[in-house]
Amino acid sequence: MYKDIHRWQVLRNFDPNTTDFARYLGHSMIYEVVQPEPGRFEELDKEDEDELSLESLFYDAEPDTKVATPQDDKRCSLEDDYAKFNRIPQILEDWRMERVCAMERIRLRGAVLSPIRRVPVELWREIFSLFCFSGDQYPISLYSDVMGTTGYYKYKIEKYIGVNARPYTLLSVCTHWHSIVTGIPNLWSSIRIAGHFTLDLSPALDYLLSKSGNSPLTIHISSTYPLQHLHPDNRDNAIQSIKFLAAHALPRCKRFILDRSCCEFMSWERICLSFPALESLETGIPYLSLLEAPVLNHLKISHIHDPPNAIRFPLARLVSLEITNDINLQPLVLQILPLCSALQSLSAPFRLADNPYMNSIAFPDSPKEISSLQNLQIQIMDFRQDLTFLFKYFELPNLSSLEIEVSDSSSSVFIPPVTLARGSDFPTAFYRSVLGLRTLKLLFQDIQYHKSSLGHIADLSGVLTAMPSLTFLEARQQGLSNPQPNRLAALLIPLIVSPHSTMGTIVPKLATLSISYNALLCFNCIPTSEVAVFKRNILAMAESRAQHTQLTELHLGYPGFDTICERHCYDSGISRVFKELEEGMKALGKYGLKFVGRKLELLWK
C-alpha cells in the first residue's frame, strides 16, 4: 500500500499528457517486475521527500556511482540466453542450406566427371596393388625405346620380346590413371625380362628403375632359347640389357628368379652376380658358387652340385630350402643340411625307390638330427621304401607339419599297398619324428599303374596311430584309373569313435579333417548297396567324431563335373550323392561340427 501511495504522490505532480508521466509510469512497472531491493523508496522518504524528483528517479546524477544489483546481472544473463535461443533456428536453417548447396555441387560435379574419376584415389591404389602383385597371370610383353612428349616412354606390344611390367598396361588408359600409377613406386618394383633380346632393353629398364624409387626389387629373367645360341646381334642386346640390370638393379634386388641358361650366360660373360640385399633366390642353376648373397634366407633350386665350401652365402641363414629336381641324398643330408642351423622348411623330391643304386648305399650308423626343421614337404614314389630310406638318414624331433605327395606318373613301378602299423620296417626315427606332428597332408596324384588305386589311403590307419598330437589331416586322391568308393571305408571306419570307450581312438586331438575324392566314377552304375555303405561310413565317422572327440570341421571335396561312363550314362549321379551327404552333415551342426562341401576342379594345381 505504501508503494501505491508513494507512486500517487509523485504522479500527481506530472501532467498526464506529457512524456515525463509516461516515462515514469513505465520505469516504475519495470522495477516491480525485477523486484527491486526492499526499502529503497522508504529510505528516500526518510531522507527528504522534497528531494524526490523525476530526475533523481530516472537518471543518475553521477553515472559512476550507480551500483549494479544481482538482479540486474541475472536479468542481463537471461536476456542473452533468450537471444541465443532465438538465433538457433536461424543457425540451423543456415547450416541446412549450406548442406543442400554442397550436395548440389557434388551432384553437378559427379555428373561432369567420368566414372574413373569418381572413384577415390586411395581405392585405385589398392586395386592397382592387387593387380600388379597378383602373380604372372596374363603376362604382357612390352618394350619401348622412344620417349614421348609427356616425358614417359611409349610402348608397343611384341609377342616374344620385352620387359614385362604390369603398370605399363595402366599408363595408356587415361591421364588420371597415369598420374596415380607413376606415383606409386612399389608398383614398379617387379621387373620381368623375357624373349629373344632382338632389341636393347636398357631404356625400358631405366624407366622402370626410375619409377620404382628405392623400393626393393623383384627381378625375373628368362629366355625362350639358350642365350649362348642367340644371333650375334641379339646376343649383344642381351649383354647390354643384363649388364645394365646387374649394375643398376641387383644392388637393391630382394627376390631374384632366373633360369639356368641365363645364369650360365652371365657367368660366361663375366657379369658379376652380387646381391647385397637378396633374400629369396629361385633358379635352375646347380652351381651356387656363381652367386654372392650374404643375407639370403630362401632358396629354391633345381639341384645342388657344389660342395658346401664353394657356396658363397652363409647356409646358417637359410630358413627355407626347396629343391625341385633330383637330389643326391648323402651330400644333402650329411654335408648341406647340418650347416643349415636355422632351416625351418624343407621341400625336396625323395623319389628313391626307382634309384637302382639305393640298395648299395651304406646308411649312417644313426640318423642325423635336424632340430630346427618344422615343415617337411616331400615327393615320393613308394610310400614304404622312400620313407624308410629317408628316416634312416635323419630325425626331425620338432616336426609339426608333414606333406607327402605320392605319384608314379614318371615310372611304371608297382607301388604296393601301405601297411604302416607300428612294428613294421619303418625306422624308429620315423615314429619319434611324427610323435609331435600336428599337420599331415597326403596327396596321391596321377596314380595310373596302381591296380588297387585307393589302397594308399585305405591302409594309413597304422601310421595315424603313431600320431597322437595330430590336429589337421588332409587326404586327397586324384587320377584314379579304377575308382571304387568302398575303398574309402578302410580309412573312415578306423576313424569312427566308439561311444563306450575312447581310449584307443586314433588321432584323438583331430580338429579338422579334409577328404578330397576327385575320381571319375558313375554312381548310377554302382550297386545301390555300395552307395549306401559309402554314405553311411562318412556320416557315422563324422557323427562319432563330432560327439566324442575334438573334431570341429569336416571338409569333403568331390568332382564338380560329369563324364560319360563306359555304359554311356550322361548323369553320373556325383552331385546327387554328395548333395545328400551335405544334407546329412547339416544335421550334425547341433554338435558344433562345421561342414564344408566343395566341388573340385577337373585338374589339380
Short mmCIF file of N, CA and C in Angstrom, two decimals, residues 223-308:
data_model
loop_
_atom_site.label_atom_id
_atom_site.label_comp_id
_atom_site.label_asym_id
_atom_site.label_seq_id
_atom_site.Cartn_x
_atom_site.Cartn_y
_atom_site.Cartn_z
N SER A 223 64.64 -66.72 -70.84
CA SER A 223 64.90 -66.64 -72.27
C SER A 223 64.17 -67.77 -72.97
N THR A 224 63.67 -67.47 -74.17
CA THR A 224 62.97 -68.50 -74.92
C THR A 224 63.92 -69.61 -75.34
N TYR A 225 65.12 -69.24 -75.74
CA TYR A 225 66.14 -70.20 -76.13
C TYR A 225 67.41 -69.91 -75.35
N PRO A 226 68.34 -70.87 -75.26
CA PRO A 226 69.62 -70.61 -74.58
C PRO A 226 70.30 -69.38 -75.16
N LEU A 227 70.73 -68.49 -74.28
CA LEU A 227 71.32 -67.24 -74.74
C LEU A 227 72.62 -67.46 -75.49
N GLN A 228 73.29 -68.58 -75.24
CA GLN A 228 74.55 -68.84 -75.94
C GLN A 228 74.32 -69.07 -77.43
N HIS A 229 73.10 -69.46 -77.79
CA HIS A 229 72.80 -69.80 -79.18
C HIS A 229 72.05 -68.69 -79.91
N LEU A 230 72.00 -67.52 -79.33
CA LEU A 230 71.31 -66.42 -79.97
C LEU A 230 72.11 -65.88 -81.15
N HIS A 231 71.41 -65.18 -82.03
CA HIS A 231 72.06 -64.46 -83.12
C HIS A 231 73.02 -63.44 -82.53
N PRO A 232 74.15 -63.18 -83.17
CA PRO A 232 75.13 -62.23 -82.61
C PRO A 232 74.53 -60.88 -82.22
N ASP A 233 73.63 -60.35 -83.07
CA ASP A 233 73.01 -59.07 -82.71
C ASP A 233 72.15 -59.20 -81.44
N ASN A 234 71.38 -60.26 -81.39
CA ASN A 234 70.56 -60.48 -80.19
C ASN A 234 71.42 -60.73 -78.97
N ARG A 235 72.54 -61.39 -79.18
CA ARG A 235 73.44 -61.66 -78.06
C ARG A 235 73.99 -60.35 -77.49
N ASP A 236 74.34 -59.42 -78.38
CA ASP A 236 74.83 -58.12 -77.91
C ASP A 236 73.75 -57.38 -77.13
N ASN A 237 72.51 -57.45 -77.62
CA ASN A 237 71.41 -56.82 -76.89
C ASN A 237 71.23 -57.44 -75.51
N ALA A 238 71.35 -58.76 -75.44
CA ALA A 238 71.22 -59.44 -74.15
C ALA A 238 72.33 -59.01 -73.20
N ILE A 239 73.55 -58.90 -73.73
CA ILE A 239 74.68 -58.49 -72.88
C ILE A 239 74.45 -57.08 -72.34
N GLN A 240 74.03 -56.16 -73.23
CA GLN A 240 73.81 -54.79 -72.79
C GLN A 240 72.68 -54.71 -71.76
N SER A 241 71.61 -55.43 -72.01
CA SER A 241 70.46 -55.37 -71.10
C SER A 241 70.80 -55.95 -69.74
N ILE A 242 71.45 -57.12 -69.72
CA ILE A 242 71.75 -57.78 -68.45
C ILE A 242 72.83 -57.02 -67.69
N LYS A 243 73.82 -56.47 -68.40
CA LYS A 243 74.84 -55.67 -67.72
C LYS A 243 74.23 -54.43 -67.09
N PHE A 244 73.31 -53.79 -67.80
CA PHE A 244 72.65 -52.63 -67.23
C PHE A 244 71.86 -53.02 -65.97
N LEU A 245 71.19 -54.15 -66.05
CA LEU A 245 70.42 -54.62 -64.91
C LEU A 245 71.33 -54.96 -63.73
N ALA A 246 72.45 -55.63 -64.02
CA ALA A 246 73.36 -56.01 -62.94
C ALA A 246 73.97 -54.79 -62.27
N ALA A 247 74.22 -53.74 -63.04
CA ALA A 247 74.87 -52.56 -62.47
C ALA A 247 73.90 -51.69 -61.68
N HIS A 248 72.64 -51.62 -62.10
CA HIS A 248 71.71 -50.65 -61.51
C HIS A 248 70.60 -51.28 -60.67
N ALA A 249 70.31 -52.55 -60.88
CA ALA A 249 69.16 -53.15 -60.19
C ALA A 249 69.54 -54.19 -59.15
N LEU A 250 70.58 -54.98 -59.41
CA LEU A 250 70.92 -56.06 -58.48
C LEU A 250 71.27 -55.57 -57.08
N PRO A 251 71.88 -54.39 -56.90
CA PRO A 251 72.19 -53.96 -55.53
C PRO A 251 70.98 -53.83 -54.61
N ARG A 252 69.80 -53.55 -55.15
CA ARG A 252 68.62 -53.48 -54.29
C ARG A 252 67.58 -54.54 -54.65
N CYS A 253 68.05 -55.63 -55.25
CA CYS A 253 67.15 -56.74 -55.58
C CYS A 253 66.91 -57.58 -54.33
N LYS A 254 65.64 -57.79 -54.01
CA LYS A 254 65.27 -58.59 -52.83
C LYS A 254 64.89 -60.01 -53.21
N ARG A 255 64.34 -60.19 -54.40
CA ARG A 255 63.97 -61.52 -54.90
C ARG A 255 64.43 -61.64 -56.34
N PHE A 256 65.12 -62.74 -56.65
CA PHE A 256 65.71 -62.91 -57.98
C PHE A 256 65.32 -64.28 -58.51
N ILE A 257 64.76 -64.28 -59.74
CA ILE A 257 64.34 -65.51 -60.39
C ILE A 257 64.99 -65.55 -61.76
N LEU A 258 65.73 -66.60 -62.05
CA LEU A 258 66.35 -66.73 -63.37
C LEU A 258 66.52 -68.20 -63.68
N ASP A 259 66.51 -68.51 -64.98
CA ASP A 259 66.68 -69.89 -65.38
C ASP A 259 68.16 -70.22 -65.55
N ARG A 260 68.42 -71.47 -65.82
CA ARG A 260 69.81 -71.93 -65.88
C ARG A 260 70.55 -71.31 -67.05
N SER A 261 69.86 -71.16 -68.18
CA SER A 261 70.51 -70.61 -69.37
C SER A 261 71.02 -69.20 -69.11
N CYS A 262 70.21 -68.38 -68.46
CA CYS A 262 70.61 -67.00 -68.20
C CYS A 262 71.79 -66.94 -67.24
N CYS A 263 71.78 -67.79 -66.24
CA CYS A 263 72.87 -67.75 -65.26
C CYS A 263 74.19 -68.20 -65.89
N GLU A 264 74.14 -69.25 -66.70
CA GLU A 264 75.36 -69.69 -67.37
C GLU A 264 75.86 -68.62 -68.34
N PHE A 265 74.93 -67.94 -69.00
CA PHE A 265 75.31 -66.87 -69.90
C PHE A 265 75.98 -65.73 -69.14
N MET A 266 75.44 -65.37 -67.99
CA MET A 266 76.02 -64.30 -67.18
C MET A 266 77.40 -64.70 -66.66
N SER A 267 77.55 -65.96 -66.32
CA SER A 267 78.86 -66.43 -65.87
C SER A 267 79.86 -66.42 -67.02
N TRP A 268 79.42 -66.84 -68.19
CA TRP A 268 80.30 -66.87 -69.36
C TRP A 268 80.76 -65.47 -69.75
N GLU A 269 79.89 -64.49 -69.62
CA GLU A 269 80.22 -63.12 -69.97
C GLU A 269 80.87 -62.36 -68.81
N ARG A 270 81.15 -63.06 -67.72
CA ARG A 270 81.80 -62.48 -66.55
C ARG A 270 81.01 -61.30 -65.97
N ILE A 271 79.70 -61.47 -65.94
CA ILE A 271 78.83 -60.47 -65.32
C ILE A 271 78.72 -60.81 -63.84
N CYS A 272 79.09 -59.87 -63.01
CA CYS A 272 79.12 -60.11 -61.56
C CYS A 272 77.70 -60.29 -61.03
N LEU A 273 77.49 -61.37 -60.28
CA LEU A 273 76.20 -61.65 -59.67
C LEU A 273 76.32 -61.47 -58.15
N SER A 274 76.35 -60.21 -57.75
CA SER A 274 76.46 -59.89 -56.34
C SER A 274 75.16 -59.26 -55.88
N PHE A 275 74.56 -59.83 -54.83
CA PHE A 275 73.26 -59.38 -54.34
C PHE A 275 73.39 -59.02 -52.86
N PRO A 276 73.74 -57.81 -52.53
CA PRO A 276 73.90 -57.46 -51.11
C PRO A 276 72.60 -57.48 -50.32
N ALA A 277 71.45 -57.31 -51.00
CA ALA A 277 70.17 -57.27 -50.28
C ALA A 277 69.27 -58.46 -50.61
N LEU A 278 69.77 -59.44 -51.34
CA LEU A 278 68.93 -60.55 -51.80
C LEU A 278 68.51 -61.44 -50.63
N GLU A 279 67.19 -61.69 -50.55
CA GLU A 279 66.64 -62.57 -49.52
C GLU A 279 66.06 -63.85 -50.09
N SER A 280 65.60 -63.82 -51.34
CA SER A 280 64.98 -65.00 -51.94
C SER A 280 65.55 -65.22 -53.34
N LEU A 281 65.98 -66.45 -53.60
CA LEU A 281 66.56 -66.81 -54.90
C LEU A 281 65.86 -68.05 -55.42
N GLU A 282 65.37 -67.95 -56.67
CA GLU A 282 64.75 -69.08 -57.36
C GLU A 282 65.47 -69.24 -58.69
N THR A 283 66.12 -70.37 -58.88
CA THR A 283 66.95 -70.55 -60.06
C THR A 283 67.05 -72.01 -60.42
N GLY A 284 67.38 -72.25 -61.67
CA GLY A 284 67.60 -73.61 -62.14
C GLY A 284 69.05 -73.99 -62.18
N ILE A 285 69.93 -73.13 -61.73
CA ILE A 285 71.35 -73.43 -61.79
C ILE A 285 71.73 -74.37 -60.66
N PRO A 286 72.62 -75.31 -60.91
CA PRO A 286 73.07 -76.20 -59.84
C PRO A 286 74.34 -75.69 -59.15
N TYR A 287 74.91 -74.60 -59.66
CA TYR A 287 76.21 -74.14 -59.14
C TYR A 287 76.01 -72.85 -58.35
N LEU A 288 75.92 -72.97 -57.06
CA LEU A 288 75.71 -71.80 -56.21
C LEU A 288 76.97 -70.98 -56.03
N SER A 289 78.11 -71.49 -56.47
CA SER A 289 79.35 -70.73 -56.34
C SER A 289 79.37 -69.51 -57.24
N LEU A 290 78.43 -69.42 -58.19
CA LEU A 290 78.38 -68.27 -59.09
C LEU A 290 77.71 -67.06 -58.45
N LEU A 291 77.04 -67.26 -57.34
CA LEU A 291 76.26 -66.19 -56.73
C LEU A 291 76.84 -65.80 -55.38
N GLU A 292 76.74 -64.51 -55.10
CA GLU A 292 77.14 -63.99 -53.80
C GLU A 292 75.95 -63.28 -53.17
N ALA A 293 75.44 -63.85 -52.07
CA ALA A 293 74.26 -63.30 -51.42
C ALA A 293 74.41 -63.46 -49.91
N PRO A 294 74.91 -62.46 -49.22
CA PRO A 294 75.22 -62.61 -47.79
C PRO A 294 74.01 -62.70 -46.88
N VAL A 295 72.82 -62.23 -47.31
CA VAL A 295 71.65 -62.24 -46.42
C VAL A 295 70.55 -63.16 -46.95
N LEU A 296 70.88 -64.09 -47.82
CA LEU A 296 69.89 -64.98 -48.41
C LEU A 296 69.27 -65.87 -47.33
N ASN A 297 67.92 -65.99 -47.34
CA ASN A 297 67.26 -66.87 -46.38
C ASN A 297 66.26 -67.83 -47.02
N HIS A 298 65.94 -67.63 -48.31
CA HIS A 298 65.05 -68.56 -49.02
C HIS A 298 65.72 -68.97 -50.33
N LEU A 299 65.84 -70.26 -50.55
CA LEU A 299 66.50 -70.77 -51.75
C LEU A 299 65.62 -71.83 -52.39
N LYS A 300 65.28 -71.61 -53.67
CA LYS A 300 64.58 -72.59 -54.49
C LYS A 300 65.46 -72.90 -55.68
N ILE A 301 65.88 -74.14 -55.80
CA ILE A 301 66.88 -74.51 -56.77
C ILE A 301 66.55 -75.88 -57.35
N SER A 302 67.00 -76.12 -58.59
CA SER A 302 66.71 -77.40 -59.22
C SER A 302 67.45 -78.54 -58.53
N HIS A 303 68.72 -78.39 -58.35
CA HIS A 303 69.53 -79.36 -57.61
C HIS A 303 70.85 -78.70 -57.26
N ILE A 304 71.56 -79.27 -56.31
CA ILE A 304 72.79 -78.69 -55.80
C ILE A 304 73.96 -79.59 -56.17
N HIS A 305 74.95 -79.00 -56.84
CA HIS A 305 76.15 -79.74 -57.22
C HIS A 305 77.37 -79.30 -56.44
N ASP A 306 77.35 -78.07 -55.95
CA ASP A 306 78.54 -77.52 -55.29
C ASP A 306 78.71 -78.09 -53.89
N PRO A 307 79.93 -78.32 -53.46
CA PRO A 307 80.17 -78.67 -52.06
C PRO A 307 79.94 -77.45 -51.18
N PRO A 308 79.71 -77.64 -49.90
CA PRO A 308 79.40 -76.50 -49.02
C PRO A 308 80.47 -75.43 -48.99
#
